[in-house]
PDB file of C-alpha atoms in Angstrom:
ATOM      1  CA  MET A  28      71.995 -43.627   4.852  1.00  0.00           C
ATOM      2  CA  VAL A  29      71.067 -39.917   4.764  1.00  0.00           C
ATOM      3  CA  ARG A  30      68.755 -38.783   2.295  1.00  0.00           C
ATOM      4  CA  GLY A  31      70.733 -36.161   0.512  1.00  0.00           C
ATOM      5  CA  ALA A  32      70.075 -32.782  -0.486  1.00  0.00           C
ATOM      6  CA  ALA A  33      66.414 -31.610  -1.275  1.00  0.00           C
ATOM      7  CA  ASP A  34      67.381 -31.632  -5.204  1.00  0.00           C
ATOM      8  CA  ASP A  35      68.343 -35.357  -5.176  1.00  0.00           C
ATOM      9  CA  GLY A  36      64.621 -36.366  -4.571  1.00  0.00           C
ATOM     10  CA  PRO A  37      63.387 -39.301  -2.921  1.00  0.00           C
ATOM     11  CA  HIS A  38      65.356 -42.185  -2.307  1.00  0.00           C
ATOM     12  CA  PRO A  39      65.099 -44.769  -5.184  1.00  0.00           C
ATOM     13  CA  VAL A  40      64.014 -47.598  -2.684  1.00  0.00           C
ATOM     14  CA  ASP A  41      61.336 -45.309  -1.415  1.00  0.00           C
ATOM     15  CA  ARG A  42      60.124 -44.469  -5.071  1.00  0.00           C
ATOM     16  CA  HIS A  43      60.170 -48.135  -5.895  1.00  0.00           C
ATOM     17  CA  VAL A  44      58.297 -49.317  -2.785  1.00  0.00           C
ATOM     18  CA  GLY A  45      55.690 -46.621  -3.352  1.00  0.00           C
ATOM     19  CA  ARG A  46      55.205 -47.352  -6.942  1.00  0.00           C
ATOM     20  CA  ARG A  47      54.783 -51.015  -5.788  1.00  0.00           C
ATOM     21  CA  ILE A  48      52.029 -49.693  -3.625  1.00  0.00           C
ATOM     22  CA  CYS A  49      50.274 -47.546  -6.246  1.00  0.00           C
ATOM     23  CA  GLU A  50      50.434 -50.693  -8.547  1.00  0.00           C
ATOM     24  CA  LYS A  51      48.942 -53.227  -6.348  1.00  0.00           C
ATOM     25  CA  ARG A  52      46.168 -50.761  -5.030  1.00  0.00           C
ATOM     26  CA  ILE A  53      45.234 -49.652  -8.558  1.00  0.00           C
ATOM     27  CA  ALA A  54      45.280 -53.573  -9.459  1.00  0.00           C
ATOM     28  CA  LEU A  55      42.821 -54.500  -6.688  1.00  0.00           C
ATOM     29  CA  GLY A  56      40.477 -51.599  -7.569  1.00  0.00           C
ATOM     30  CA  TYR A  57      40.848 -49.274  -4.928  1.00  0.00           C
ATOM     31  CA  ASN A  58      41.420 -45.602  -4.783  1.00  0.00           C
ATOM     32  CA  GLN A  59      44.030 -43.537  -2.745  1.00  0.00           C
ATOM     33  CA  SER A  60      41.177 -42.370   0.015  1.00  0.00           C
ATOM     34  CA  ASP A  61      40.046 -46.267   0.059  1.00  0.00           C
ATOM     35  CA  LEU A  62      43.548 -47.172   1.390  1.00  0.00           C
ATOM     36  CA  GLY A  63      43.816 -44.518   3.221  1.00  0.00           C
ATOM     37  CA  ARG A  64      40.655 -45.342   5.333  1.00  0.00           C
ATOM     38  CA  ALA A  65      41.616 -48.631   5.795  1.00  0.00           C
ATOM     39  CA  LEU A  66      44.933 -47.612   7.129  1.00  0.00           C
ATOM     40  CA  GLY A  67      43.666 -44.486   9.332  1.00  0.00           C
ATOM     41  CA  LEU A  68      45.707 -42.098   6.923  1.00  0.00           C
ATOM     42  CA  THR A  69      44.434 -39.476   4.538  1.00  0.00           C
ATOM     43  CA  PHE A  70      44.709 -40.064   0.725  1.00  0.00           C
ATOM     44  CA  GLN A  71      47.426 -37.072   0.832  1.00  0.00           C
ATOM     45  CA  GLN A  72      49.777 -39.454   2.974  1.00  0.00           C
ATOM     46  CA  ILE A  73      48.963 -42.292   0.637  1.00  0.00           C
ATOM     47  CA  GLN A  74      49.851 -40.082  -2.442  1.00  0.00           C
ATOM     48  CA  LYS A  75      53.452 -39.190  -0.826  1.00  0.00           C
ATOM     49  CA  TYR A  76      54.258 -42.594  -0.256  1.00  0.00           C
ATOM     50  CA  GLU A  77      53.526 -43.597  -3.774  1.00  0.00           C
ATOM     51  CA  LYS A  78      55.320 -40.885  -4.958  1.00  0.00           C
ATOM     52  CA  GLY A  79      58.270 -41.596  -2.579  1.00  0.00           C
ATOM     53  CA  ALA A  80      58.134 -38.302  -1.065  1.00  0.00           C
ATOM     54  CA  ASN A  81      57.554 -39.941   2.587  1.00  0.00           C
ATOM     55  CA  ARG A  82      58.985 -42.978   3.606  1.00  0.00           C
ATOM     56  CA  VAL A  83      56.875 -45.747   4.377  1.00  0.00           C
ATOM     57  CA  SER A  84      57.459 -47.189   8.059  1.00  0.00           C
ATOM     58  CA  ALA A  85      57.813 -50.831   8.602  1.00  0.00           C
ATOM     59  CA  SER A  86      54.755 -50.980  10.852  1.00  0.00           C
ATOM     60  CA  LYS A  87      53.032 -49.355   8.058  1.00  0.00           C
ATOM     61  CA  LEU A  88      54.258 -51.409   5.210  1.00  0.00           C
ATOM     62  CA  TRP A  89      53.046 -54.628   7.149  1.00  0.00           C
ATOM     63  CA  ASP A  90      49.400 -52.806   7.527  1.00  0.00           C
ATOM     64  CA  ILE A  91      49.599 -52.366   3.434  1.00  0.00           C
ATOM     65  CA  ALA A  92      50.593 -55.808   3.167  1.00  0.00           C
ATOM     66  CA  ARG A  93      48.242 -57.193   5.220  1.00  0.00           C
ATOM     67  CA  PHE A  94      45.509 -55.075   3.503  1.00  0.00           C
ATOM     68  CA  PHE A  95      46.726 -55.941   0.023  1.00  0.00           C
ATOM     69  CA  LYS A  96      47.165 -59.888   1.561  1.00  0.00           C
ATOM     70  CA  VAL A  97      50.573 -59.884  -0.156  1.00  0.00           C
ATOM     71  CA  ASP A  98      54.091 -60.737   1.633  1.00  0.00           C
ATOM     72  CA  ILE A  99      56.300 -57.564   2.184  1.00  0.00           C
ATOM     73  CA  GLY A 100      58.714 -58.883  -0.138  1.00  0.00           C
ATOM     74  CA  TYR A 101      56.103 -57.937  -2.973  1.00  0.00           C
ATOM     75  CA  PHE A 102      57.282 -54.216  -2.570  1.00  0.00           C
ATOM     76  CA  PHE A 103      60.702 -54.702  -2.972  1.00  0.00           C
ATOM     77  CA  GLU A 104      60.199 -57.362  -5.793  1.00  0.00           C
ATOM     78  CA  GLY A 105      62.044 -55.949  -9.129  1.00  0.00           C
ATOM     79  CA  LEU A 106      64.482 -53.552  -7.268  1.00  0.00           C
ATOM     80  CA  MET A 107      67.347 -55.782  -7.128  1.00  0.00           C
ATOM     81  CA  VAL A 108      68.045 -57.452 -10.439  1.00  0.00           C
ATOM     82  CA  ALA A 109      71.323 -59.220  -9.811  1.00  0.00           C
ATOM     83  CA  ARG A 110      74.382 -58.491  -7.351  1.00  0.00           C
ATOM     84  CA  PRO A 111      77.610 -57.731  -9.209  1.00  0.00           C
ATOM     85  CA  GLY A 112      80.281 -60.552  -9.168  1.00  0.00           C
ATOM     86  CA  MET A 113      83.751 -60.169  -9.961  1.00  0.00           C
ATOM     87  CA  ALA A 114      83.087 -60.346 -13.996  1.00  0.00           C
ATOM     88  CA  GLU A 115      79.893 -58.327 -13.780  1.00  0.00           C
ATOM     89  CA  GLY A 116      79.105 -54.687 -13.417  1.00  0.00           C
ATOM     90  CA  GLU A 117      76.687 -52.881 -11.665  1.00  0.00           C
ATOM     91  CA  PRO A 118      72.826 -53.899 -12.402  1.00  0.00           C
ATOM     92  CA  ALA A 119      70.875 -51.307 -14.411  1.00  0.00           C
ATOM     93  CA  ALA A 120      68.911 -48.967 -12.032  1.00  0.00           C
ATOM     94  CA  PHE A 121      65.092 -49.617 -11.882  1.00  0.00           C
ATOM     95  CA  VAL A 122      63.590 -46.970 -13.897  1.00  0.00           C
ATOM     96  CA  HIS A 123      60.644 -45.310 -12.278  1.00  0.00           C
ATOM     97  CA  ASP A 124      59.962 -42.214 -14.853  1.00  0.00           C
ATOM     98  CA  PHE A 125      56.331 -43.493 -15.972  1.00  0.00           C
ATOM     99  CA  PRO A 126      53.291 -43.520 -13.972  1.00  0.00           C
ATOM    100  CA  ALA A 127      51.224 -46.721 -13.268  1.00  0.00           C
ATOM    101  CA  THR A 128      48.045 -46.380 -14.671  1.00  0.00           C
ATOM    102  CA  ARG A 129      45.089 -48.894 -14.802  1.00  0.00           C
ATOM    103  CA  GLN A 130      45.488 -49.550 -18.270  1.00  0.00           C
ATOM    104  CA  SER A 131      49.550 -50.091 -17.880  1.00  0.00           C
ATOM    105  CA  ILE A 132      48.882 -52.598 -15.120  1.00  0.00           C
ATOM    106  CA  GLU A 133      46.374 -54.354 -16.929  1.00  0.00           C
ATOM    107  CA  ILE A 134      48.528 -54.472 -20.193  1.00  0.00           C
ATOM    108  CA  SER A 135      51.297 -56.033 -18.008  1.00  0.00           C
ATOM    109  CA  ARG A 136      48.705 -58.520 -16.409  1.00  0.00           C
ATOM    110  CA  LEU A 137      47.266 -59.562 -20.020  1.00  0.00           C
ATOM    111  CA  ALA A 138      50.802 -59.794 -21.778  1.00  0.00           C
ATOM    112  CA  PRO A 139      52.298 -63.026 -20.595  1.00  0.00           C
ATOM    113  CA  GLN A 140      48.652 -64.858 -21.684  1.00  0.00           C
ATOM    114  CA  LEU A 141      49.702 -63.971 -25.227  1.00  0.00           C
ATOM    115  CA  THR A 142      52.151 -66.072 -27.450  1.00  0.00           C
ATOM    116  CA  ALA A 143      55.457 -64.891 -27.867  1.00  0.00           C
ATOM    117  CA  ARG A 144      54.500 -64.120 -31.737  1.00  0.00           C
ATOM    118  CA  GLN A 145      51.550 -61.829 -30.189  1.00  0.00           C
ATOM    119  CA  GLN A 146      53.777 -60.175 -27.218  1.00  0.00           C
ATOM    120  CA  ARG A 147      56.082 -59.081 -30.284  1.00  0.00           C
ATOM    121  CA  LEU A 148      53.234 -57.953 -32.451  1.00  0.00           C
ATOM    122  CA  VAL A 149      51.851 -55.767 -29.409  1.00  0.00           C
ATOM    123  CA  LEU A 150      55.304 -54.566 -28.656  1.00  0.00           C
ATOM    124  CA  ASP A 151      55.811 -53.421 -32.317  1.00  0.00           C
ATOM    125  CA  MET A 152      52.392 -51.695 -32.525  1.00  0.00           C
ATOM    126  CA  MET A 153      53.288 -50.099 -29.134  1.00  0.00           C
ATOM    127  CA  ARG A 154      56.642 -48.741 -30.425  1.00  0.00           C
ATOM    128  CA  GLU A 155      54.898 -47.334 -33.756  1.00  0.00           C
ATOM    129  CA  MET A 156      52.243 -45.702 -31.944  1.00  0.00           C
ATOM    130  CA  ALA A 157      54.796 -44.143 -29.194  1.00  0.00           C
ATOM    131  CA  ASP A 158      56.931 -43.243 -32.230  1.00  0.00           C
ATOM    132  CA  GLN A 159      53.776 -41.421 -33.996  1.00  0.00           C
ATOM    133  CA  ASP A 160      53.277 -39.199 -30.596  1.00  0.00           C
ATOM    134  CA  GLY A 161      56.884 -38.183 -31.200  1.00  0.00           C
ATOM    135  CA  ALA A 162      58.038 -40.304 -28.034  1.00  0.00           C
ATOM    136  CA  VAL A 163      61.465 -41.891 -28.294  1.00  0.00           C
ATOM    137  CA  SER A 164      61.245 -45.499 -28.352  1.00  0.00           C
ATOM    138  CA  ASP A 165      63.909 -48.364 -27.298  1.00  0.00           C
ATOM    139  CA  LYS A 166      64.039 -50.873 -30.198  1.00  0.00           C
ATOM    140  CA  ALA A 167      66.693 -53.298 -28.352  1.00  0.00           C
TER     141      ALA A 167
END
């Protein structure tokens, strides 16, 4: 598939894989320089991978997976929710418009440890805080 015009930006799959690299790197406590040194790359190259600006080659993705001790499939998890059947519409696009931070990754990691009621309370609190900051929240 052709990448498209320059104003189209990175391909959604490249952005997703880059985001997964970033999330795993942060979750494991590595910075971009640490990962770069382990792979023989500069932190700038890691940064470009994580933003999806540069595509990760198959061999480099293999090296990254080995370094993180994950299966290659890890980097594609969440990309395709479902394949549409005859009665189904297209699946919703994966949203990449927010940066992964240590805090957002920790929130994601801790949430399943809470009861359903606690999760709803935390979600309501976060929505209220986002509204106070003038952000638009999705109350669906």
